[in-house]
XYZ file of C-alpha atoms in Angstrom:
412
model
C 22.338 -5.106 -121.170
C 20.666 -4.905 -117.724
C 19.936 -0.962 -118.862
C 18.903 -1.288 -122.235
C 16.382 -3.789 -120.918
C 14.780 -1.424 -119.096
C 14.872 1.446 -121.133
C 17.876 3.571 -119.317
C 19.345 3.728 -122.598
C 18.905 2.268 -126.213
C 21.455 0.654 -128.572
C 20.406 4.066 -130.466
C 21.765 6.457 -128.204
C 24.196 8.480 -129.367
C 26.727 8.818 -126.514
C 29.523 11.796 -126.621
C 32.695 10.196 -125.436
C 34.827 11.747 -122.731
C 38.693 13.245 -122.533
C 38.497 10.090 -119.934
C 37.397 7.418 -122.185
C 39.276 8.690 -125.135
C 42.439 8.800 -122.993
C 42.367 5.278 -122.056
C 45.316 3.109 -122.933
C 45.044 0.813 -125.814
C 43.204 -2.139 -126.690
C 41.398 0.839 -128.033
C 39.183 2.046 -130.774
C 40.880 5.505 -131.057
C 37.619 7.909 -130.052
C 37.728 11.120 -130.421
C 36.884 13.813 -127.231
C 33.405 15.033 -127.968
C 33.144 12.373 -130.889
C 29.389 11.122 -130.848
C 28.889 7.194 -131.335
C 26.185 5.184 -130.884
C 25.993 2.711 -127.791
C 25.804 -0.523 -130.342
C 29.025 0.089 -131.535
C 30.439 0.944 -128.393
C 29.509 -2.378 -127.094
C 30.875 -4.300 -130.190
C 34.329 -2.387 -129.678
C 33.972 -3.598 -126.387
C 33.089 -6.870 -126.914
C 34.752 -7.974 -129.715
C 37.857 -5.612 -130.132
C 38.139 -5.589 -126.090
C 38.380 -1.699 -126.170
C 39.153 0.228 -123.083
C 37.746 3.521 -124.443
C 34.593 1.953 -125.849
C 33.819 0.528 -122.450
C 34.657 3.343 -120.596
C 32.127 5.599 -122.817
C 29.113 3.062 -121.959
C 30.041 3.606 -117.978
C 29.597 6.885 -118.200
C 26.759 6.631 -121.013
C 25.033 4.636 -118.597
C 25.489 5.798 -115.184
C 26.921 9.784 -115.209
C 30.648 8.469 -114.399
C 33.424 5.384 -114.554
C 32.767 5.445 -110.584
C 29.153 5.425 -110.819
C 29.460 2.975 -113.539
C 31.636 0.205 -111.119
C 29.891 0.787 -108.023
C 26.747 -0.233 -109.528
C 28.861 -3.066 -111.714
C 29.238 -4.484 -107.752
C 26.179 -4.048 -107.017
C 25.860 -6.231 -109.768
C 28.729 -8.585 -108.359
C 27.123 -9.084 -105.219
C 23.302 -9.995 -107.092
C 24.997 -12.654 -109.261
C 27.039 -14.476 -106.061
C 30.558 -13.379 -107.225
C 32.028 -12.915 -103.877
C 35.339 -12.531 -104.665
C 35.285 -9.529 -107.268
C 35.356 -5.938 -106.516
C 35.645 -3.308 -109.379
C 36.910 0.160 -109.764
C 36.977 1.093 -113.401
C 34.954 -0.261 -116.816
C 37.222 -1.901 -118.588
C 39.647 -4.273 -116.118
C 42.374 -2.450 -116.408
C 44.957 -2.640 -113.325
C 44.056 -0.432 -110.694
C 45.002 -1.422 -106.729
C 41.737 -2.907 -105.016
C 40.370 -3.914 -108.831
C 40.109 -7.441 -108.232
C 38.386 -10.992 -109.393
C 38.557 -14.418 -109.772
C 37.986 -17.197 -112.493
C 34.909 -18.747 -110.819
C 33.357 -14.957 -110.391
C 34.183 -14.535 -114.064
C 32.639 -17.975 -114.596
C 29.152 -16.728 -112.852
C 29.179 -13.983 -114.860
C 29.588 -15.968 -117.855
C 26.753 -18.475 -117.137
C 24.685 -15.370 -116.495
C 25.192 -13.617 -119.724
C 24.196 -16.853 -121.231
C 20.797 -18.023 -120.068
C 19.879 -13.972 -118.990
C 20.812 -12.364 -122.431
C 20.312 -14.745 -125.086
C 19.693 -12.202 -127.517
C 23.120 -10.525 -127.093
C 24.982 -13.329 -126.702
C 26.046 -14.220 -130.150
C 27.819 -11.489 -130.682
C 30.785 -12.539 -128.490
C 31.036 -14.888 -131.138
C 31.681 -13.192 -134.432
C 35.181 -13.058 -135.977
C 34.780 -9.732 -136.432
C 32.347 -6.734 -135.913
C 31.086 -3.733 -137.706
C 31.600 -0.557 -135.245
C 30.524 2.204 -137.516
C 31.886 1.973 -140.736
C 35.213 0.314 -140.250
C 35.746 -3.785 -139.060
C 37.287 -4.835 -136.107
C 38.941 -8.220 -135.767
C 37.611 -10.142 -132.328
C 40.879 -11.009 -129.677
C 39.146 -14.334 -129.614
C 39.101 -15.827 -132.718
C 42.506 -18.069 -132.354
C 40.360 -19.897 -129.795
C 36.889 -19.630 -131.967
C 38.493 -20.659 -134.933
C 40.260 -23.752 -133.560
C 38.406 -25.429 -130.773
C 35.215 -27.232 -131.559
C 32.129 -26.088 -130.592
C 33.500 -22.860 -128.862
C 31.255 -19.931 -129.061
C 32.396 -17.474 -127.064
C 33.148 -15.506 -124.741
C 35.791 -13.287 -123.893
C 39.174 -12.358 -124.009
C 41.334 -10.006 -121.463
C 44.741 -9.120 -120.363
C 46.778 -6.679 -118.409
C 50.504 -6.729 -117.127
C 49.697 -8.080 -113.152
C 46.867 -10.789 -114.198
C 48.143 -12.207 -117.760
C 46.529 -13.691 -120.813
C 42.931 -14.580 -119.654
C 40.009 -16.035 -121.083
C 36.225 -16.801 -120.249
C 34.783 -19.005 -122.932
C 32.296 -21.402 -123.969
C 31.757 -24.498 -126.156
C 28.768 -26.880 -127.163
C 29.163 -30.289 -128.165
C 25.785 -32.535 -128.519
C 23.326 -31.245 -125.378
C 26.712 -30.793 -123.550
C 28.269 -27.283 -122.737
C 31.030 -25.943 -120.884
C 32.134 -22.579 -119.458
C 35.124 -22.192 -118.051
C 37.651 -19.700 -117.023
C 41.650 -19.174 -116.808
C 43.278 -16.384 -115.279
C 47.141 -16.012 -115.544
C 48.221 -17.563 -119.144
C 51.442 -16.396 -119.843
C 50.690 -15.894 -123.828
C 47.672 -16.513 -126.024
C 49.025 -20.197 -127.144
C 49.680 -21.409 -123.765
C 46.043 -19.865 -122.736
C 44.638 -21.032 -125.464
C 46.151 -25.101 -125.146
C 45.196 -25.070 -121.431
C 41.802 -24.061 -122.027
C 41.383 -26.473 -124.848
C 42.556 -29.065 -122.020
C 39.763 -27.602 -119.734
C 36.718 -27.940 -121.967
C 38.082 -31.266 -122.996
C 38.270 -32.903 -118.957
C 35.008 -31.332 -118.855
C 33.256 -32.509 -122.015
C 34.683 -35.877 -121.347
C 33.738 -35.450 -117.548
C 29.901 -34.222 -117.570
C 27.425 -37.195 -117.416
C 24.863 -37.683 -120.278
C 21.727 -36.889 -118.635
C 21.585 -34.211 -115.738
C 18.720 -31.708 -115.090
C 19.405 -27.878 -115.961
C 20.010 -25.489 -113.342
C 19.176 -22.265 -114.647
C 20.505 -19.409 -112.275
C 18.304 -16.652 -110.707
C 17.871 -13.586 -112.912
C 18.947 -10.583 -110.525
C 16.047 -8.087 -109.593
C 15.921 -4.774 -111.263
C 16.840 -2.421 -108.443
C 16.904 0.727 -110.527
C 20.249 2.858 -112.326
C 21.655 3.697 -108.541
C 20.473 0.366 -107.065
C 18.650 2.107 -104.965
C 15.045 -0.611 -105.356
C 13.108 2.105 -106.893
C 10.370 1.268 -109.787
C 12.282 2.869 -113.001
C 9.558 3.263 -116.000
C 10.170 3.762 -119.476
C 10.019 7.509 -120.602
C 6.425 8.118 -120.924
C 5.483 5.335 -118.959
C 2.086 6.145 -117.123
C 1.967 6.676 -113.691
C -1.478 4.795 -113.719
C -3.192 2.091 -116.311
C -3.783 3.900 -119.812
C -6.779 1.360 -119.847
C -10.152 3.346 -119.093
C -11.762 2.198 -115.823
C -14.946 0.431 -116.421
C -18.664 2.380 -115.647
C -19.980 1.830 -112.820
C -22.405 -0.538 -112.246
C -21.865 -1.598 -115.725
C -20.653 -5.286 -116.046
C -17.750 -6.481 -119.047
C -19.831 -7.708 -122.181
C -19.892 -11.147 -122.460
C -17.900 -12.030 -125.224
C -14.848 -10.165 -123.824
C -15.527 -12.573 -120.463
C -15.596 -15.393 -122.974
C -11.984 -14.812 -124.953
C -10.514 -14.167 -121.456
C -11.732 -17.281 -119.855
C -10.685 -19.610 -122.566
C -7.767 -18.130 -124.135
C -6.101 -21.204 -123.590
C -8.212 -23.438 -125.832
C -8.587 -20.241 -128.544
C -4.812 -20.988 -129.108
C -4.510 -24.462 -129.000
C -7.394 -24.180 -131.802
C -5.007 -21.379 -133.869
C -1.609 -22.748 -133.782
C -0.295 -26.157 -133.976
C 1.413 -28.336 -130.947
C 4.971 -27.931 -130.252
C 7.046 -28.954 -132.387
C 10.210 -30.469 -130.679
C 13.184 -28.549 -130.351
C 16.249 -29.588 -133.004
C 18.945 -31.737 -131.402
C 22.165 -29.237 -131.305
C 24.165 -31.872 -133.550
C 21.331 -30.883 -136.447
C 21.407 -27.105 -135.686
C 25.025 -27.621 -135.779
C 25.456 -29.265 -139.352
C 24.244 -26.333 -141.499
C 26.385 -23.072 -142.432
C 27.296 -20.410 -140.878
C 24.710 -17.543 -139.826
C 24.564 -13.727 -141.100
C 26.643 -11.815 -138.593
C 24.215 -9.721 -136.616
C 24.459 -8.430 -132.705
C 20.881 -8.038 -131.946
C 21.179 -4.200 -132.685
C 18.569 -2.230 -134.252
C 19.745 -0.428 -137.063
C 22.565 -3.046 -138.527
C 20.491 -6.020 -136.954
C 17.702 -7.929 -138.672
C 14.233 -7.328 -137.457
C 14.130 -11.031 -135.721
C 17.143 -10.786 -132.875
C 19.923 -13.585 -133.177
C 20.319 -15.688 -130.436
C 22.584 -18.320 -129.505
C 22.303 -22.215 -129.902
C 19.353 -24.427 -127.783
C 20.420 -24.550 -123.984
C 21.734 -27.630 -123.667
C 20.366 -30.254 -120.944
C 23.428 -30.059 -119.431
C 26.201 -27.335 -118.016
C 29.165 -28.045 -116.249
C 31.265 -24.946 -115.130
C 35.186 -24.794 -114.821
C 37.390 -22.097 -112.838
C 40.226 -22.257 -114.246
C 37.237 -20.159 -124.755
C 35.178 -20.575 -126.888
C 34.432 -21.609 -131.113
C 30.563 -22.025 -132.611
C 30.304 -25.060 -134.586
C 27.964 -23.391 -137.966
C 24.458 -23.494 -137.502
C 21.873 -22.216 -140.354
C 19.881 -19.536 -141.062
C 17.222 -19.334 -138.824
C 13.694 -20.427 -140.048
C 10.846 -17.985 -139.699
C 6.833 -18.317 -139.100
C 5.549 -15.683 -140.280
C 1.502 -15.613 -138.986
C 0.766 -12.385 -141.086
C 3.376 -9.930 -142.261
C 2.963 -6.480 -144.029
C 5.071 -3.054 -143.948
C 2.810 -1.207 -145.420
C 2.257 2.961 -144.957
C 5.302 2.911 -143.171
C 4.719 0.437 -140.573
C 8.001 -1.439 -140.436
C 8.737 -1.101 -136.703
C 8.185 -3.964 -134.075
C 8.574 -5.313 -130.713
C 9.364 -7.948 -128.699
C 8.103 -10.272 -126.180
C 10.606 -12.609 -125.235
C 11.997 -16.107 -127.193
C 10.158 -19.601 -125.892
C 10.844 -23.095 -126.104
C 8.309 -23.961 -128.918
C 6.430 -22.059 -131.919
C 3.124 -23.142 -130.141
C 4.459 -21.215 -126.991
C 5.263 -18.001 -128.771
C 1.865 -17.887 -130.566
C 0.557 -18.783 -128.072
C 1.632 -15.578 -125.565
C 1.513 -13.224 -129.117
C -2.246 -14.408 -128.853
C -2.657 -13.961 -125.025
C -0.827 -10.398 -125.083
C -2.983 -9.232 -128.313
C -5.750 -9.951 -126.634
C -4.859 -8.473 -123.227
C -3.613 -5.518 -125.556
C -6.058 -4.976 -128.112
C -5.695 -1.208 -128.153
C -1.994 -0.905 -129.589
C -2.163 -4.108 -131.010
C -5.426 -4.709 -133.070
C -3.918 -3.671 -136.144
C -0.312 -5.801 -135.092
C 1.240 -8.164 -137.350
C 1.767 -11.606 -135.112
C 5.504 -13.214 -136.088
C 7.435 -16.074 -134.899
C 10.964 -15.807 -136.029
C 13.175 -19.163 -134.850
C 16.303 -19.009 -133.320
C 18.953 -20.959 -132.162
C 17.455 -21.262 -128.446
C 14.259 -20.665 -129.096
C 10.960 -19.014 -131.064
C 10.926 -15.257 -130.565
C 7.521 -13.704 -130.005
C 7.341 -10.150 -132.186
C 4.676 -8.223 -133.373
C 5.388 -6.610 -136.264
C 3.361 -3.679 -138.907
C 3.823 -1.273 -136.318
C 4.741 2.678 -136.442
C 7.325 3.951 -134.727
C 4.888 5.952 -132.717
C 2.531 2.254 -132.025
C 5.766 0.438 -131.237
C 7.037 2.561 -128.555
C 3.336 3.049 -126.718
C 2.953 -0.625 -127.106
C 6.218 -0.863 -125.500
C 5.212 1.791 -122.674
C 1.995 0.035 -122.074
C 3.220 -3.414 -121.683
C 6.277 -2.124 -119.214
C 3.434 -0.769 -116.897
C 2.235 -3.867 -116.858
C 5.134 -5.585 -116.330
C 5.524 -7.360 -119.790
C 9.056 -6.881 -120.805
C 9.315 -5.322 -124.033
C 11.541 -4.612 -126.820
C 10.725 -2.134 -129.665
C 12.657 -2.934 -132.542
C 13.466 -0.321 -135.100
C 13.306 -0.936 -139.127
C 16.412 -2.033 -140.961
């Protein structure tokens, strides 16, 4: 996620699998040597079917080789705080010095959470679309049976057992937690159940959130370098001013009082739904967040709750409805159905309110931009929308070299 972020690599990319990744042992999704596949269903397989192949094909999608690929997954390790983990291959397999433990796994959990909302659902669904077949998720005993669970993942190999990271909300109350060791899918499954359980009954009704530290972006080899996007500028696209020539004064005016320009052009905040509201309706559309097979608003999981309690030691979505959109202006005219996005906020006002401030700060690309707020289960995502594929992406470029993050989002 950490490389589609920052444009190494799109859920687009059509990645040619191996003789390595096709030879790995099963779970698997049966690739083909020299079989092209696009990385979104590559990480569904993964994901949700818990395929060794698929995962091996994104390690060496993303970074050359599987040894590339885990030496900068510890790299990762050591950014999150997971001390006790060391990895040698993509998908977990057994391999002597490949090695973790249920709070790392825990960490990691946490992390995909509050750093990758937008992906997060899909450790959720029951089952997954990888290219024109369905693939049933290893989870969804757990998902289907435990209240509130959501998520998030499933593994097992001969040495470590039946093993499960997963998650479950309940109120403003969720739990992660983590058992290594099971010695079948009931017994994993029960003791888990008992873990969320001690902890939902455990976790006290009001406690502040501790969000964990995002890692920084150190670059595909870790080595701290400045990665662009392709076609990123070296310097501002923005022409330098004339010398001696002062900014007109409107320009001055819009950028000194941006703040009250919004306030006067979208509403106040509305409060954020309780989770036992969000929670009553029906089930959402299945959707990862993909372009291509994903709607143009990105899915993302429920409202972070005000509190989370994590347990060493799964996961089930209560339903939740259709997400409601605000739509400021919307048009896909002259084939202008591409779009991007700037990130998901607490409030509608808050999302307007940065479309505003970025359209403004961006009035070259974005003049002609379509402003949308699409809400989500954690939040209003900020998109502009009416966009080429050509605007989109220099949009995108632009705001990366300013250090906007950025997400072009392709029609479909």
């Amino acid at each position: 996620f950490q490389a589609i972020e920052h444009g190494e690599i799109t859920l687009d990319t059509l990645v040619t699998v191996s003789k390595n990744a096709a030879s790995e042992p099963p779970s698997k999704l049966g690739l083909r040597p020299g079989q092209k596949i696009a990385l979104r269903y590559l990480i569904r397989a993964a994901a949700v079917k818990s395929a060794n192949d698929a995962a091996t094909a994104i390690g060496e999608a993303i970074s050359g080789s599987e040894s590339a690929f885990a030496a900068r997954m510890n790299r990762m390790a050591k950014a999150l705080g997971m001390k006790r983990s060391h990895f040698l291959n993509a998908n977990g397999l057994t391999q002597a010095g490949h090695m973790s433990t249920a709070r790392d796994m825990t960490i990691l959990g946490r992390h995909l959470f509050f750093d990758y909302p937008q992906y997060y659902n899909l450790f959720s669904r029951r089952t997954a679309d990888v290219g024109g077949r369905s693939v049933p998720n290893t989870n969804r005993r757990f998902l289907n049976s435990y209240k509130g669970a959501d998520g998030i993942k499933t593994g097992y190999t001969s040495a470590a057992g039946f093993n499960l990271v997963a998650s479950a909300q309940r109120g403003q109350k969720r739990i992660i937690a983590t058992i290594f060791g099971g010695r079948s899918t009931a017994a994993r499954n029960k003791r888990m159940a008992e873990l969320l359980d001690l902890g939902f009954r455990s976790v006290p009704e009001r406690v502040a959130i501790r969000r964990p530290a995002k890692p920084p972006y150190e670059g595909p080899d870790g080595s701290g370098r400045i990665v662009r996007l392709v076609g990123a500028p070296l310097r501002s696209i923005r022409p330098e001013p004339r010398p001696d020539v002062p900014p007109r004064d409107e320009v001055i005016a819009i950028a000194e009082s941006v703040d009250s320009v919004v306030e006067d052009l979208v509403s106040e905040p509305a409060p954020r739904p309780a989770a036992e509201d969000v929670a009553a309706g029906p089930d959402p559309v299945p959707s990862d967040g993909t372009p291509g097979n994903a709607p143009l608003a990105t899915p993302v999981p429920p409202p972070r709750p005000a509190k989370i309690i994590l347990t060493s030691a799964g996961d089930t979505p209560e339903a939740v409805p259709d997400p409601v959109e605000v739509v400021t202006r919307l048009s896909t005219a002259g084939g202008r159905d591409w779009a991007i996005n700037i990130g998901t906020y607490a409030s509608n006002y808050e999302a307007e309110r940065v479309l505003l401030k970025t359209a403004l700060a961006e009035m070259a690309t974005l003049s002609e931009a379509l402003r949308k707020v699409a809400r989500g289960r954690t939040g209003f995502e900020a998109n502009f929308v009416g966009l080429t594929e050509e605007g989109a992406r220099l949009a995108c470029r632009r705001l990366a070299a300013r250090d906007t993050a950025c997400t072009v989002i392709g029609p479909g």
